[in-house]
Each structure stands twice: as structure tokens, then as C-alpha cells.
Amino acid sequence: MLVGILNPWVPKLRQSPWASGFLDGVNAASLGLMTGVTYILARTALVDWLTVMVAIVSAVLVFRFKVNSAWLVLIGGIIGLISQLAQLSIGF
């Protein structure tokens, strides 16, 4: 909602050197924050070879072939369910 309200004012704010510098700083800070959070999430989520392979294949499918990420979430969930059921039947 905040972005929608402020979006019409961004071109006017960019004309001011002070406001433009502030917006550049906000962009840099948000990119740094997203990078840090992505690193922490990846370290927590990528725990074995299966999750690493699902992440790599998903990244290729999203960025190279523009597959809808909703399908990847569904397929990843199915892969995880099959993996858990296989571990239960083997007795891990």
C-alpha cells in the first residue's frame, strides 16, 4: 500500500539530489538485507543432496524456462512427500 501511494512521487523525488541519494541508499540497504536473508534461508533449507538438487533444478526452470513457481512448489512438495514416505518404508 505504501509503494502504491508513494510511486507517483518517485520521479519528483529523483530530481532532488538529497532525496535521490536517500533512495539509492534505501535500494542498497534492501538488496543487502535480501542477500543476508537468502543466505540464512538457504543454509537452513539446503540440508541434504535432495534439497540441493531440487533447488538447482528449480532455479534453472524458473530463470531459463520461465516455469510458474507455483508448479515448482507443488512438485517440490510431492518430491518431499515421496522422500519421507520412502524413508519411513525403509525404516530410517
PDB file of N, CA and C in Angstrom, residues 38-47:
ATOM      1  N   THR A  38      18.442 -14.382   2.253  1.00  0.00           N
ATOM      2  CA  THR A  38      18.548 -15.505   1.318  1.00  0.00           C
ATOM      3  C   THR A  38      19.624 -16.478   1.761  1.00  0.00           C
ATOM      4  N   TYR A  39      20.755 -15.967   2.209  1.00  0.00           N
ATOM      5  CA  TYR A  39      21.841 -16.824   2.693  1.00  0.00           C
ATOM      6  C   TYR A  39      21.395 -17.648   3.902  1.00  0.00           C
ATOM      7  N   ILE A  40      20.743 -17.007   4.853  1.00  0.00           N
ATOM      8  CA  ILE A  40      20.288 -17.714   6.056  1.00  0.00           C
ATOM      9  C   ILE A  40      19.246 -18.764   5.713  1.00  0.00           C
ATOM     10  N   LEU A  41      18.299 -18.419   4.844  1.00  0.00           N
ATOM     11  CA  LEU A  41      17.278 -19.390   4.444  1.00  0.00           C
ATOM     12  C   LEU A  41      17.892 -20.567   3.692  1.00  0.00           C
ATOM     13  N   ALA A  42      18.838 -20.289   2.808  1.00  0.00           N
ATOM     14  CA  ALA A  42      19.478 -21.364   2.048  1.00  0.00           C
ATOM     15  C   ALA A  42      20.260 -22.292   2.977  1.00  0.00           C
ATOM     16  N   ARG A  43      20.971 -21.719   3.935  1.00  0.00           N
ATOM     17  CA  ARG A  43      21.737 -22.528   4.883  1.00  0.00           C
ATOM     18  C   ARG A  43      20.823 -23.417   5.721  1.00  0.00           C
ATOM     19  N   THR A  44      19.634 -22.920   6.020  1.00  0.00           N
ATOM     20  CA  THR A  44      18.686 -23.686   6.820  1.00  0.00           C
ATOM     21  C   THR A  44      17.948 -24.732   5.993  1.00  0.00           C
ATOM     22  N   ALA A  45      17.621 -24.397   4.744  1.00  0.00           N
ATOM     23  CA  ALA A  45      16.780 -25.264   3.926  1.00  0.00           C
ATOM     24  C   ALA A  45      17.549 -26.329   3.156  1.00  0.00           C
ATOM     25  N   LEU A  46      18.768 -26.025   2.738  1.00  0.00           N
ATOM     26  CA  LEU A  46      19.527 -26.964   1.917  1.00  0.00           C
ATOM     27  C   LEU A  46      20.341 -27.879   2.832  1.00  0.00           C
ATOM     28  N   VAL A  47      19.699 -28.969   3.259  1.00  0.00           N
ATOM     29  CA  VAL A  47      20.284 -29.818   4.289  1.00  0.00           C
ATOM     30  C   VAL A  47      20.825 -31.141   3.768  1.00  0.00           C
TER      31      VAL A  47
END
